[in-house]
Coordinates of C-alpha atoms in Angstrom, one line a residue:
Chain T
M1 CA 20.4 -12.0 -10.5
N2 CA 17.5 -10.1 -9.1
L3 CA 14.9 -10.2 -11.9
A4 CA 12.5 -8.0 -10.1
S5 CA 14.9 -5.0 -9.9
H6 CA 15.9 -5.4 -13.6
D7 CA 12.2 -5.5 -14.6
I8 CA 11.5 -2.4 -12.5
R9 CA 14.4 -0.5 -14.0
H10 CA 13.2 -1.4 -17.4
N11 CA 9.7 -0.2 -16.7
F12 CA 10.7 2.5 -14.3
G13 CA 8.2 5.2 -15.3
R14 CA 5.2 2.9 -15.1
F15 CA 6.4 1.5 -11.8
A16 CA 7.1 5.0 -10.3
L17 CA 3.6 6.2 -11.3
T18 CA 2.0 3.1 -9.9
A19 CA 4.0 3.5 -6.6
M20 CA 2.9 7.1 -6.5
G21 CA -0.7 6.1 -6.9
I22 CA -0.4 3.5 -4.1
G23 CA 1.5 6.1 -2.0
L24 CA -1.4 8.5 -2.4
L25 CA -3.9 5.9 -1.3
L26 CA -1.8 4.9 1.6
M27 CA -1.4 8.5 2.6
I28 CA -5.2 8.8 2.8
V29 CA -5.3 5.7 4.9
L30 CA -2.6 7.2 7.2
G31 CA -4.4 10.5 7.2
M32 CA -7.6 8.9 8.3
S33 CA -5.8 7.3 11.2
G34 CA -4.3 10.7 11.9
I35 CA -7.6 12.5 11.8
Y36 CA -9.1 10.0 14.2
R37 CA -6.2 10.3 16.6
G38 CA -6.3 14.1 16.2
M39 CA -10.0 14.1 17.1
I40 CA -9.4 12.1 20.2
D41 CA -6.4 14.3 21.2
D42 CA -8.4 17.4 20.5
A43 CA -11.4 16.1 22.5
L44 CA -9.2 15.3 25.5
V45 CA -7.0 18.3 25.4
V46 CA -9.0 20.3 28.0
V47 CA -9.9 17.3 30.1
N48 CA -6.2 16.3 30.3
G49 CA -5.0 19.9 30.7
A50 CA -7.4 20.9 33.4
G51 CA -5.9 18.5 35.8
A52 CA -9.1 17.8 37.7
D53 CA -9.8 14.5 39.5
L54 CA -13.5 14.9 39.4
W55 CA -16.0 16.8 37.2
V56 CA -19.1 17.9 39.0
V57 CA -21.9 18.7 36.6
Q58 CA -25.7 19.2 36.5
R59 CA -27.6 16.2 37.7
G60 CA -28.2 13.6 35.0
T61 CA -25.9 15.2 32.4
R62 CA -22.7 13.9 31.0
G63 CA -20.6 17.0 31.4
P64 CA -19.9 20.2 29.4
F65 CA -18.4 18.4 26.4
A66 CA -21.3 16.1 25.8
E67 CA -24.3 18.4 26.5
V68 CA -25.4 21.5 28.2
S69 CA -24.7 21.4 31.9
R70 CA -25.6 24.2 34.3
V71 CA -24.5 24.4 37.9
P72 CA -24.4 27.4 40.2
A73 CA -20.9 28.8 40.7
N74 CA -21.3 28.7 44.5
L75 CA -21.3 24.9 44.3
E76 CA -17.6 25.5 44.7
H77 CA -18.0 26.4 48.3
R78 CA -20.2 23.3 49.1
L79 CA -17.6 21.1 47.5
L80 CA -14.7 22.7 49.4
A81 CA -16.5 21.6 52.6
V82 CA -16.3 17.9 51.5
P83 CA -13.6 16.0 53.3
G84 CA -10.8 15.1 50.9
V85 CA -11.4 17.9 48.4
A86 CA -8.3 20.1 48.0
S87 CA -9.7 22.6 45.5
A88 CA -12.8 23.3 43.5
R89 CA -13.1 25.8 40.7
S90 CA -15.6 26.8 38.2
F91 CA -15.4 25.8 34.6
L92 CA -17.3 27.1 31.7
S93 CA -17.4 25.8 28.1
H94 CA -19.6 26.9 25.2
N95 CA -19.3 27.6 21.4
I96 CA -19.9 30.8 19.7
Q97 CA -19.7 32.0 16.1
R98 CA -18.9 35.6 15.2
E99 CA -17.8 37.6 12.1
H100 CA -14.2 38.6 12.1
H101 CA -12.7 40.5 9.2
G102 CA -15.7 39.5 7.2
Q103 CA -15.2 35.7 7.8
P104 CA -17.0 33.5 10.2
L105 CA -15.0 32.8 13.3
R106 CA -16.0 29.9 15.5
L107 CA -14.6 29.8 19.0
S108 CA -14.9 27.2 21.7
V109 CA -15.0 29.5 24.7
Q110 CA -13.4 28.0 27.9
G111 CA -13.7 29.8 31.2
L112 CA -10.8 29.6 33.6
A113 CA -11.4 30.0 37.3
W114 CA -9.4 33.2 37.7
P115 CA -7.3 33.8 39.8
E116 CA -6.7 30.2 40.9
D117 CA -6.4 29.2 37.2
N118 CA -4.8 31.7 34.9
G119 CA -4.1 29.2 32.1
Q120 CA -0.5 28.7 33.1
W121 CA -0.9 25.0 32.3
L122 CA -1.7 25.7 28.6
P123 CA 1.0 24.8 26.1
L124 CA 1.7 28.4 25.0
S125 CA 3.4 28.9 21.7
A126 CA 3.6 32.7 22.1
G127 CA 2.7 35.3 24.7
R128 CA 1.7 34.6 28.3
A129 CA -1.0 33.4 30.6
L130 CA -3.8 35.7 31.8
T131 CA -2.6 38.4 34.1
Q132 CA -6.0 40.0 35.0
G133 CA -9.5 38.8 35.6
H134 CA -11.0 40.6 32.6
Y135 CA -10.6 41.6 29.0
Q136 CA -7.8 39.1 28.2
M137 CA -7.9 35.9 26.3
I138 CA -5.6 33.1 25.2
A139 CA -6.4 31.9 21.7
D140 CA -5.4 28.9 19.6
Q141 CA -3.4 29.6 16.5
S142 CA -6.1 27.9 14.4
L143 CA -8.4 30.8 15.1
G144 CA -6.1 33.1 13.1
L145 CA -5.9 35.7 15.8
A146 CA -2.6 37.6 16.3
L147 CA -0.9 38.3 19.6
G148 CA -2.1 41.7 20.9
E149 CA -5.1 41.7 18.6
Q150 CA -8.4 42.8 20.2
L151 CA -11.6 40.9 19.6
A152 CA -15.0 42.4 20.3
L153 CA -17.3 39.9 21.9
G154 CA -20.6 41.2 23.3
K155 CA -20.1 44.6 24.8
D156 CA -16.4 44.2 25.6
R157 CA -13.1 43.9 23.8
Y158 CA -10.6 41.1 24.7
E159 CA -6.9 41.3 24.0
V160 CA -5.1 38.2 22.8
V161 CA -2.3 37.8 25.3
G162 CA -1.3 34.2 24.6
L163 CA -1.4 31.7 21.7
T164 CA -1.6 28.0 21.9
K165 CA -1.0 25.5 19.1
G166 CA -3.2 22.5 18.3
M167 CA -5.8 23.1 21.0
V168 CA -9.2 22.6 19.3
S169 CA -12.5 21.2 20.5
S170 CA -13.8 17.8 19.4
G171 CA -15.8 19.7 16.8
G172 CA -12.6 21.2 15.4
D173 CA -13.2 24.8 16.6
G174 CA -10.2 26.6 18.1
L175 CA -10.2 27.0 21.9
A176 CA -10.2 30.5 23.4
F177 CA -9.6 30.8 27.1
F178 CA -11.1 33.6 29.2
S179 CA -11.7 34.1 32.9
V180 CA -15.0 32.4 33.9
R181 CA -16.5 35.9 34.4
D182 CA -15.6 37.0 30.9
A183 CA -16.7 33.7 29.5
Q184 CA -20.1 34.2 31.2
A185 CA -20.3 37.7 29.9
V186 CA -19.8 36.4 26.4
Q187 CA -22.3 33.6 26.9
F188 CA -25.0 35.6 28.5
D189 CA -24.5 38.9 26.7
L190 CA -27.8 40.5 25.7
P191 CA -28.3 43.6 23.5
G192 CA -29.2 46.8 25.5
E193 CA -32.7 46.8 24.2
A194 CA -33.3 43.2 25.3
V195 CA -32.0 44.2 28.8
R196 CA -34.3 47.2 28.9
L197 CA -37.3 45.1 27.8
E198 CA -36.5 42.4 30.4
R199 CA -36.2 45.1 33.2
A200 CA -39.6 46.6 32.1
S201 CA -41.1 43.2 32.0
R202 CA -39.8 42.4 35.5
R203 CA -41.3 45.7 36.8
G204 CA -44.6 44.9 35.1
R205 CA -44.7 41.4 36.8
A206 CA -43.8 43.0 40.2
E207 CA -46.6 45.6 39.8
Q208 CA -49.1 42.8 39.5
L209 CA -48.1 41.4 42.9
D210 CA -49.3 42.8 46.2
L211 CA -45.7 43.0 47.4
G212 CA -44.8 45.2 44.4
R213 CA -47.8 47.4 44.8
T214 CA -47.2 48.0 48.5
T215 CA -43.4 48.3 48.2
P216 CA -42.5 51.0 45.6
L217 CA -38.8 50.4 46.2
L218 CA -39.2 46.8 45.1
L219 CA -40.5 48.1 41.7
D220 CA -37.3 50.2 41.3
R221 CA -35.2 47.2 42.2
A222 CA -37.1 45.0 39.7
A223 CA -36.4 47.6 37.0
G224 CA -32.7 47.7 37.9
P225 CA -29.7 45.3 37.1
A226 CA -30.4 41.6 37.7
A227 CA -27.2 41.5 39.9
N228 CA -29.0 43.7 42.5
I229 CA -31.9 41.3 42.8
P230 CA -31.2 38.7 45.5
A231 CA -34.0 36.5 44.1
L232 CA -32.1 36.0 40.9
G233 CA -29.0 33.8 41.1
P234 CA -25.7 34.7 39.6
P235 CA -24.9 33.2 36.1
M236 CA -24.4 29.5 36.0
V237 CA -21.2 27.7 35.1
S238 CA -20.8 24.4 33.2
A239 CA -19.0 22.4 35.8
I240 CA -17.0 22.5 38.9
L241 CA -13.5 20.9 38.7
V242 CA -12.5 19.2 41.9
R243 CA -9.0 18.2 42.9
V244 CA -8.7 15.8 45.8
S245 CA -6.0 16.1 48.5
A246 CA -3.0 13.9 48.4
G247 CA -3.7 10.3 49.5
T248 CA -7.4 10.6 48.9
D249 CA -9.1 8.2 46.6
P250 CA -11.1 10.3 44.0
A251 CA -13.6 7.4 43.9
A252 CA -14.4 7.8 47.6
V253 CA -15.1 11.5 47.1
A254 CA -17.1 10.7 44.0
L255 CA -19.2 8.3 46.1
T256 CA -20.0 11.0 48.6
L257 CA -21.0 13.5 45.9
A258 CA -23.1 10.9 44.2
G259 CA -25.5 11.2 47.1
W260 CA -26.1 14.8 46.3
P261 CA -29.4 15.1 44.5
D262 CA -28.6 18.2 42.4
V263 CA -25.3 17.1 40.8
S264 CA -23.7 14.2 38.9
V265 CA -20.0 13.5 39.3
H266 CA -17.6 12.0 36.8
T267 CA -14.0 11.1 37.3
A268 CA -11.4 12.4 34.8
D269 CA -11.2 8.9 33.3
G270 CA -15.0 8.8 33.1
Q271 CA -15.1 12.1 31.4
R272 CA -12.5 10.9 28.8
E273 CA -14.4 7.7 28.3
L274 CA -17.6 9.7 27.8
L275 CA -15.9 11.9 25.2
I276 CA -14.4 9.0 23.3
R277 CA -17.3 6.6 23.5
G278 CA -20.0 9.2 23.3
M279 CA -19.2 12.3 21.3
I280 CA -16.7 10.9 18.8
D281 CA -17.7 7.3 18.6
K282 CA -19.7 7.7 15.4
A283 CA -16.9 9.7 13.8
R284 CA -14.5 7.0 15.0
R285 CA -16.6 4.2 13.4
Q286 CA -17.1 6.2 10.2
I287 CA -13.4 6.9 9.9
G288 CA -12.7 3.3 10.8
L289 CA -15.0 2.1 8.0
F290 CA -13.3 4.5 5.5
R291 CA -9.9 3.1 6.5
V292 CA -11.0 -0.5 6.0
L293 CA -12.5 0.5 2.6
L294 CA -9.4 2.3 1.6
V295 CA -7.2 -0.7 2.6
I296 CA -9.5 -3.0 0.5
I297 CA -9.3 -0.6 -2.4
S298 CA -5.6 -0.3 -2.1
T299 CA -5.3 -4.1 -2.1
I300 CA -7.5 -4.5 -5.1
I301 CA -5.6 -1.8 -7.1
M302 CA -2.2 -3.3 -6.1
A303 CA -3.4 -6.8 -7.0
L304 CA -4.6 -5.6 -10.4
I305 CA -1.4 -3.7 -11.0
I306 CA 0.7 -6.7 -10.0
Y307 CA -1.5 -9.0 -12.1
T308 CA -1.1 -6.7 -15.1
L309 CA 2.6 -6.5 -14.6
T310 CA 2.6 -10.3 -14.4
L311 CA 0.5 -10.6 -17.6
D312 CA 3.0 -8.4 -19.4
K313 CA 5.7 -10.9 -18.4
I314 CA 3.8 -14.1 -19.0
H315 CA 5.9 -14.9 -22.1
D316 CA 9.1 -14.3 -20.1
I317 CA 7.8 -16.4 -17.2
A318 CA 6.9 -19.3 -19.7
L319 CA 10.5 -18.9 -21.1
L320 CA 12.0 -19.1 -17.6
K321 CA 9.9 -22.2 -16.9
L322 CA 11.1 -23.7 -20.2
M323 CA 14.7 -23.0 -19.2
G324 CA 13.9 -24.9 -16.0
A325 CA 13.6 -22.0 -13.5
R326 CA 12.3 -23.1 -10.2
N327 CA 8.9 -21.8 -8.9
G328 CA 10.7 -19.9 -6.2
M329 CA 12.5 -17.7 -8.7
I330 CA 9.2 -16.8 -10.4
V331 CA 7.3 -16.3 -7.2
G332 CA 10.2 -14.1 -6.0
L333 CA 10.0 -12.0 -9.1
I334 CA 6.3 -11.2 -8.5
L335 CA 6.4 -11.0 -4.7
Q336 CA 9.5 -8.7 -4.6
Q337 CA 7.8 -6.3 -7.0
A338 CA 4.7 -6.3 -4.9
L339 CA 6.7 -5.7 -1.7
L340 CA 8.8 -3.0 -3.3
L341 CA 5.7 -1.3 -4.6
G342 CA 4.2 -1.4 -1.1
A343 CA 7.4 -0.2 0.5
I344 CA 7.9 2.7 -1.9
G345 CA 4.2 3.6 -1.6
Y346 CA 4.6 3.6 2.2
V347 CA 7.6 5.9 2.0
I348 CA 5.7 8.2 -0.4
A349 CA 2.7 8.2 1.9
Y350 CA 4.8 9.1 4.9
F351 CA 6.7 12.0 3.4
L352 CA 3.8 13.3 1.4
G353 CA 1.6 13.1 4.5
D354 CA 4.2 14.8 6.6
W355 CA 4.1 17.7 4.1
I356 CA 0.4 17.9 3.4
F357 CA -1.3 17.0 6.8
P358 CA -0.3 20.2 8.5
L359 CA -2.3 22.0 5.8
F360 CA -5.5 20.2 6.7
P361 CA -8.2 22.2 8.5
R362 CA -8.3 19.6 11.3
R363 CA -5.4 18.2 13.2
V364 CA -3.9 15.1 11.7
L365 CA -1.9 13.3 14.4
I366 CA 0.3 10.5 13.3
A367 CA 1.5 8.3 16.1
P368 CA 4.4 5.8 15.8
A369 CA 1.8 3.0 16.5
D370 CA -0.1 4.1 13.4
L371 CA 3.0 4.1 11.3
L372 CA 3.8 0.6 12.5
A373 CA 0.2 -0.6 11.9
L374 CA 0.3 0.8 8.4
A375 CA 3.6 -0.9 7.7
A376 CA 2.1 -4.2 8.8
V377 CA -1.0 -3.5 6.6
V378 CA 1.2 -2.6 3.6
L379 CA 3.1 -5.8 4.1
G380 CA -0.1 -7.8 4.3
I381 CA -1.7 -6.2 1.3
S382 CA 1.5 -6.5 -0.8
V383 CA 1.6 -10.3 -0.2
L384 CA -2.2 -10.5 -0.7
A385 CA -2.0 -8.4 -3.9
S386 CA 0.8 -10.6 -5.3
L387 CA -1.2 -13.8 -4.9
L388 CA -3.3 -13.2 -8.0
G389 CA -0.2 -12.6 -10.1
I390 CA 1.6 -15.6 -8.6
W391 CA -1.5 -17.8 -9.2
K392 CA -1.5 -16.7 -12.9
A393 CA 2.3 -17.3 -13.2
M394 CA 2.0 -20.8 -11.7
R395 CA -0.5 -21.7 -14.3
V396 CA 1.7 -20.7 -17.2
E397 CA 2.9 -23.6 -19.2
P398 CA 6.4 -23.5 -20.7
N399 CA 5.0 -24.4 -24.1
Q400 CA 3.4 -21.0 -24.2
V401 CA 6.8 -19.8 -25.5
L402 CA 6.0 -21.6 -28.7
S403 CA 2.7 -19.7 -29.2
Chain K
M1 CA 33.4 -34.4 -32.5
N2 CA 32.8 -35.9 -35.9
P3 CA 29.2 -36.9 -36.6
T4 CA 29.2 -40.7 -37.0
P5 CA 26.5 -43.2 -36.1
D6 CA 28.9 -44.8 -33.7
N7 CA 28.9 -41.7 -31.5
P8 CA 27.1 -42.0 -28.2
T9 CA 23.4 -41.3 -28.3
A10 CA 22.3 -37.7 -27.6
I11 CA 18.6 -38.6 -27.8
E12 CA 16.5 -41.5 -28.8
V13 CA 12.7 -41.6 -29.2
F14 CA 10.6 -44.7 -29.7
G15 CA 7.1 -44.7 -31.2
L16 CA 6.1 -41.2 -30.3
T17 CA 2.4 -40.4 -30.9
K18 CA 0.6 -37.3 -30.0
V19 CA -3.2 -37.1 -30.2
Y20 CA -5.2 -33.9 -29.5
G21 CA -8.9 -34.0 -28.7
R22 CA -11.2 -37.0 -28.6
G23 CA -13.9 -38.6 -30.7
N24 CA -15.0 -36.4 -33.6
T25 CA -12.5 -33.7 -32.7
E26 CA -9.5 -36.1 -32.5
V27 CA -6.4 -34.9 -34.4
V28 CA -3.3 -37.1 -34.7
A29 CA -0.4 -34.6 -34.8
M30 CA 2.4 -37.2 -34.7
K31 CA 2.2 -40.9 -35.3
D32 CA 4.7 -43.5 -34.3
V33 CA 7.8 -41.4 -34.7
S34 CA 11.2 -43.0 -33.8
L35 CA 14.5 -41.3 -34.1
R36 CA 18.0 -41.4 -32.8
V37 CA 20.4 -38.4 -32.8
A38 CA 24.0 -39.0 -32.0
K39 CA 26.2 -36.5 -30.1
G40 CA 27.8 -34.0 -32.4
E41 CA 25.1 -34.6 -35.1
V42 CA 23.1 -31.8 -36.7
I43 CA 19.7 -32.9 -38.1
A44 CA 17.3 -30.8 -40.2
L45 CA 13.6 -31.6 -39.7
L46 CA 11.7 -30.6 -42.8
G47 CA 8.1 -30.6 -43.9
P48 CA 5.1 -28.6 -44.6
S49 CA 3.1 -26.7 -41.9
G50 CA 1.1 -29.2 -39.8
A51 CA 3.5 -32.0 -40.6
G52 CA 4.2 -32.5 -36.9
K53 CA 7.7 -31.0 -36.7
S54 CA 7.0 -28.6 -33.9
T55 CA 5.0 -31.3 -32.0
L56 CA 8.0 -33.6 -32.2
L57 CA 10.3 -30.8 -31.0
A58 CA 7.9 -30.0 -28.1
A59 CA 7.8 -33.6 -27.1
I60 CA 11.6 -34.0 -27.3
G61 CA 11.9 -30.7 -25.4
L62 CA 9.8 -32.2 -22.6
I63 CA 7.3 -29.3 -22.8
N64 CA 4.4 -31.1 -24.4
P65 CA 4.6 -34.8 -23.6
P66 CA 3.5 -37.3 -26.2
T67 CA 0.3 -39.4 -25.8
S68 CA 2.4 -42.5 -26.1
G69 CA 6.0 -43.6 -26.9
R70 CA 9.3 -43.3 -25.0
I71 CA 12.0 -40.7 -24.8
V72 CA 15.6 -41.4 -23.7
I73 CA 18.0 -38.6 -23.4
G74 CA 21.7 -39.6 -23.1
D75 CA 21.0 -43.0 -21.5
V76 CA 18.3 -41.7 -19.1
P77 CA 14.6 -42.6 -19.8
V78 CA 12.7 -39.4 -19.2
L79 CA 9.2 -40.0 -20.5
D80 CA 7.1 -43.0 -20.9
G81 CA 4.0 -41.7 -22.8
P82 CA 2.8 -38.7 -20.9
Q83 CA 4.3 -40.1 -17.7
P84 CA 7.5 -38.3 -16.6
L85 CA 10.2 -40.5 -15.3
V86 CA 12.3 -37.7 -14.0
N87 CA 11.7 -34.1 -12.9
L88 CA 11.2 -32.6 -16.3
R89 CA 11.9 -29.0 -15.3
A90 CA 15.2 -29.9 -13.7
F91 CA 16.1 -32.2 -16.7
R92 CA 15.4 -29.3 -19.2
R93 CA 17.5 -27.0 -17.0
Q94 CA 20.5 -29.4 -17.2
H95 CA 20.3 -31.2 -20.5
L96 CA 18.3 -29.2 -23.1
G97 CA 18.9 -25.9 -24.9
F98 CA 16.2 -24.2 -27.0
V99 CA 16.3 -21.7 -29.9
F100 CA 13.1 -20.4 -31.4
Q101 CA 11.9 -18.6 -34.5
K102 CA 11.9 -15.4 -32.4
A103 CA 14.9 -15.0 -30.2
N104 CA 12.6 -14.8 -27.1
L105 CA 15.1 -12.8 -25.1
I106 CA 13.9 -11.4 -21.8
P107 CA 13.4 -7.7 -22.7
F108 CA 14.4 -6.3 -19.4
L109 CA 17.8 -8.1 -19.3
N110 CA 20.7 -7.1 -21.5
A111 CA 22.5 -9.6 -23.8
V112 CA 24.9 -11.0 -21.2
Q113 CA 22.2 -11.2 -18.5
N114 CA 20.0 -13.1 -20.9
V115 CA 22.7 -15.8 -21.1
Q116 CA 23.7 -15.4 -17.4
I117 CA 20.1 -16.1 -16.2
A118 CA 20.2 -19.6 -17.9
L119 CA 23.3 -20.4 -15.9
E120 CA 22.0 -19.0 -12.6
I121 CA 18.8 -21.1 -13.1
N122 CA 21.2 -24.1 -13.1
D123 CA 22.8 -22.9 -9.9
T124 CA 25.9 -21.4 -11.3
P125 CA 27.2 -18.7 -9.0
P126 CA 26.5 -15.2 -10.4
R127 CA 30.1 -14.2 -11.0
Q128 CA 31.0 -17.4 -12.7
A129 CA 27.8 -17.3 -14.7
R130 CA 28.6 -13.8 -15.9
R131 CA 32.1 -14.8 -16.9
R132 CA 30.9 -17.8 -18.8
A133 CA 28.1 -15.8 -20.4
L134 CA 30.6 -13.3 -21.7
E135 CA 32.8 -16.1 -23.1
L136 CA 29.8 -17.5 -24.9
L137 CA 28.9 -14.1 -26.4
D138 CA 32.5 -13.8 -27.5
Y139 CA 32.3 -17.3 -29.0
L140 CA 29.2 -16.3 -31.0
G141 CA 30.7 -13.0 -32.1
V142 CA 28.4 -10.6 -30.1
A143 CA 30.6 -9.8 -27.1
D144 CA 30.6 -6.1 -28.1
R145 CA 26.8 -6.0 -27.6
A146 CA 26.9 -7.7 -24.2
N147 CA 25.4 -4.7 -22.4
N148 CA 22.7 -3.9 -24.9
L149 CA 19.1 -4.6 -24.2
P150 CA 17.5 -6.9 -26.8
A151 CA 15.6 -4.0 -28.3
A152 CA 18.9 -2.5 -29.3
L153 CA 20.1 -5.6 -31.1
S154 CA 19.5 -6.6 -34.7
G155 CA 17.5 -9.8 -35.4
G156 CA 20.7 -11.7 -36.2
Q157 CA 22.4 -10.5 -33.0
Q158 CA 19.4 -11.5 -31.0
Q159 CA 19.4 -14.9 -32.4
R160 CA 23.1 -15.3 -31.6
V161 CA 22.4 -14.3 -28.0
A162 CA 19.6 -16.9 -28.0
V163 CA 22.0 -19.5 -29.3
A164 CA 24.5 -18.5 -26.6
R165 CA 21.7 -18.9 -24.0
A166 CA 20.9 -22.3 -25.4
L167 CA 24.5 -23.4 -25.1
A168 CA 25.0 -21.9 -21.6
N169 CA 24.6 -25.1 -19.6
Q170 CA 26.4 -27.2 -22.1
P171 CA 23.3 -29.2 -22.9
G172 CA 23.4 -32.6 -24.6
I173 CA 20.6 -31.6 -27.0
I174 CA 19.8 -28.3 -28.7
L175 CA 16.4 -27.9 -30.2
A176 CA 15.8 -25.2 -32.7
D177 CA 12.4 -24.4 -34.1
E178 CA 12.7 -22.4 -37.4
P179 CA 15.5 -20.3 -35.9
T180 CA 16.2 -18.5 -39.2
A181 CA 12.7 -17.7 -40.2
A182 CA 13.0 -14.1 -39.1
L183 CA 16.4 -13.6 -40.7
D184 CA 17.6 -12.8 -44.2
S185 CA 19.2 -15.7 -46.1
H186 CA 22.8 -14.6 -45.4
R187 CA 22.2 -14.3 -41.6
G188 CA 20.1 -17.4 -41.7
R189 CA 22.9 -19.4 -43.1
Q190 CA 25.3 -17.9 -40.5
V191 CA 23.0 -19.2 -37.8
M192 CA 22.8 -22.6 -39.3
E193 CA 26.5 -22.8 -39.6
L194 CA 26.7 -21.8 -36.0
F195 CA 24.6 -24.8 -35.0
R196 CA 26.9 -27.1 -37.0
K197 CA 30.0 -25.5 -35.3
V198 CA 28.4 -25.9 -31.9
A199 CA 27.5 -29.5 -32.6
H200 CA 30.8 -30.5 -33.9
E201 CA 32.9 -28.6 -31.4
R202 CA 30.9 -29.2 -28.3
G203 CA 29.4 -32.6 -29.1
A204 CA 25.8 -31.6 -28.7
G205 CA 23.0 -33.2 -30.7
V206 CA 21.2 -30.5 -32.6
I207 CA 17.7 -30.8 -34.2
V208 CA 16.6 -27.9 -36.3
V209 CA 13.1 -27.5 -37.7
T210 CA 13.4 -25.5 -40.9
H211 CA 11.8 -24.6 -44.1
D212 CA 15.0 -23.2 -45.6
H213 CA 16.2 -25.7 -48.1
R214 CA 19.1 -23.5 -49.2
S215 CA 21.1 -24.3 -46.0
L216 CA 20.5 -28.1 -46.0
D217 CA 24.2 -28.7 -46.9
V218 CA 25.0 -27.5 -43.4
F219 CA 23.3 -30.5 -41.8
D220 CA 24.6 -34.0 -41.3
R221 CA 21.1 -35.4 -42.0
S222 CA 17.7 -34.2 -43.1
L223 CA 14.5 -35.8 -42.1
E224 CA 11.2 -35.1 -43.9
M225 CA 8.0 -35.1 -42.0
E226 CA 4.4 -35.3 -43.3
D227 CA 1.1 -36.0 -41.6
G228 CA 2.9 -36.7 -38.3
R229 CA 5.3 -39.3 -39.7
I230 CA 8.9 -39.2 -40.7
L231 CA 9.0 -40.1 -44.4
N232 CA 12.7 -41.1 -44.7
P233 CA 13.8 -42.6 -41.4
S234 CA 17.6 -42.7 -41.5
P235 CA 19.7 -45.8 -40.9
T236 CA 20.5 -44.5 -37.4
A237 CA 16.9 -44.3 -36.4
A238 CA 15.6 -46.9 -34.1
A239 CA 13.5 -49.6 -35.6

């Protein structure tokens, strides 16, 4: 006869409520794992998707995801001249915040090296890749933009031609993919008045120079668009993505580029490592601590509940001892209840999480490894939680039946 | 089995003494008690509160060992003072049955399961245990309440189930501590007669602690206790 199951059936309401409470706690533990894994996945989504072997960035910086990096776009051409480099393309990444339908809209703008890269590699859930070099964008669903919707950024309007799902930055902002030129236009957009003032300022500076005073055409040039002034370089990009040719060791190319005094180079693995160890390390540790605390809290709550359930049965346990029941039967009664409580809590955590996590503002990614780890943790805390109850039950004397 | 002194011994105790505390706080709850109960014999243990009846019963029941004295159950010495000579829990399981003032049924088990658990504790296979439990409930007239939880049974029915549980492993000794205290006189007498029936039909030695003098005619012998001593040791008691 299984005493544990009979006791549970007798106190079903209380047991079910307790299991629900444990389930909710375990769901939060599971959710914490999922948030952490989601953060890593989000942080790596562009690095993994871009398919670059090397990331060439501004000297001394850690790449566009860690800090501001500025390199000239024409660095592409220098890189293409390096033996072993199969392709080099510009990459731009920056965050903006705009108002959209009266709500703040945060976008992580990613520049694709059109026409070599039209975003075909993106996991599109609707629509298509970019088909022209301007005025099109691919947006993540989390931004709430609809296919075909037009978004005004700077002086231009961009049509959403494709949608992705689950592509957000390590900060949780939805990714929006543009051509590099458009991404630059968004990044360096200035109001008309600011442009006019800058042009007047340039003219003023030129007028103070001998060259300006003696060359009137130069003053006209200084007061014109910046693109027509050779002394001013084109807008910078965040990084150049390099792909090495088949059979070439990326490390060998990286070694060559490491000798260049104006750039730093990171392998794709190095870039991932920087993201995980750098940007999200504190979040990882914070979430890790929360998980440990929640596991400890769950254990304490379970232990108290099992202990209380045991106290409720102390007279029955004394009676069983009086009748000669072996310790194994009494330990089994308590341990089975603890394990069942843990198992039901785990199942509740899984299904409730499966339902609730997609509603979270940030991605919660539950991997099978996390589920297995939680199962092991639940097993551990169930056994641990039952120890207090078992200890109490073992101390019960049969003569307590008489009291 | 007719209750005669010549019947084999169900239990025999020699010079049982129980002392609680030490020095100024020392209390002698039972002093030099000797007693023999034959198989098939039903004995009433009478006396005022604090006379030592429950202490004697707890000692004989191997749940609160005496400070000194010896206990022999059947022909097996089981306690020498506080020192167990056998595995007490296993011995209780096989040879002793208990009935208390309250039925002390396990609240989450129904009537038949409350009897069945006693059998399973003694390693009876579950099916066989259930069959035997139902037989016992039938024997005690509560078979129709077999599937009811204790909360759904009257006090008398609960006590019958408790008696069935005490009988489950066919113990040589049944110890009952004021089993009728919570019952009206009619049901109380019924339970006392039940003990007599069990003792005589099954050959168990039965010791019943009671305050109920109206049912004394049911017993083969009555022993009066006061201040931890038996006042009227019977001819069958050990010297």
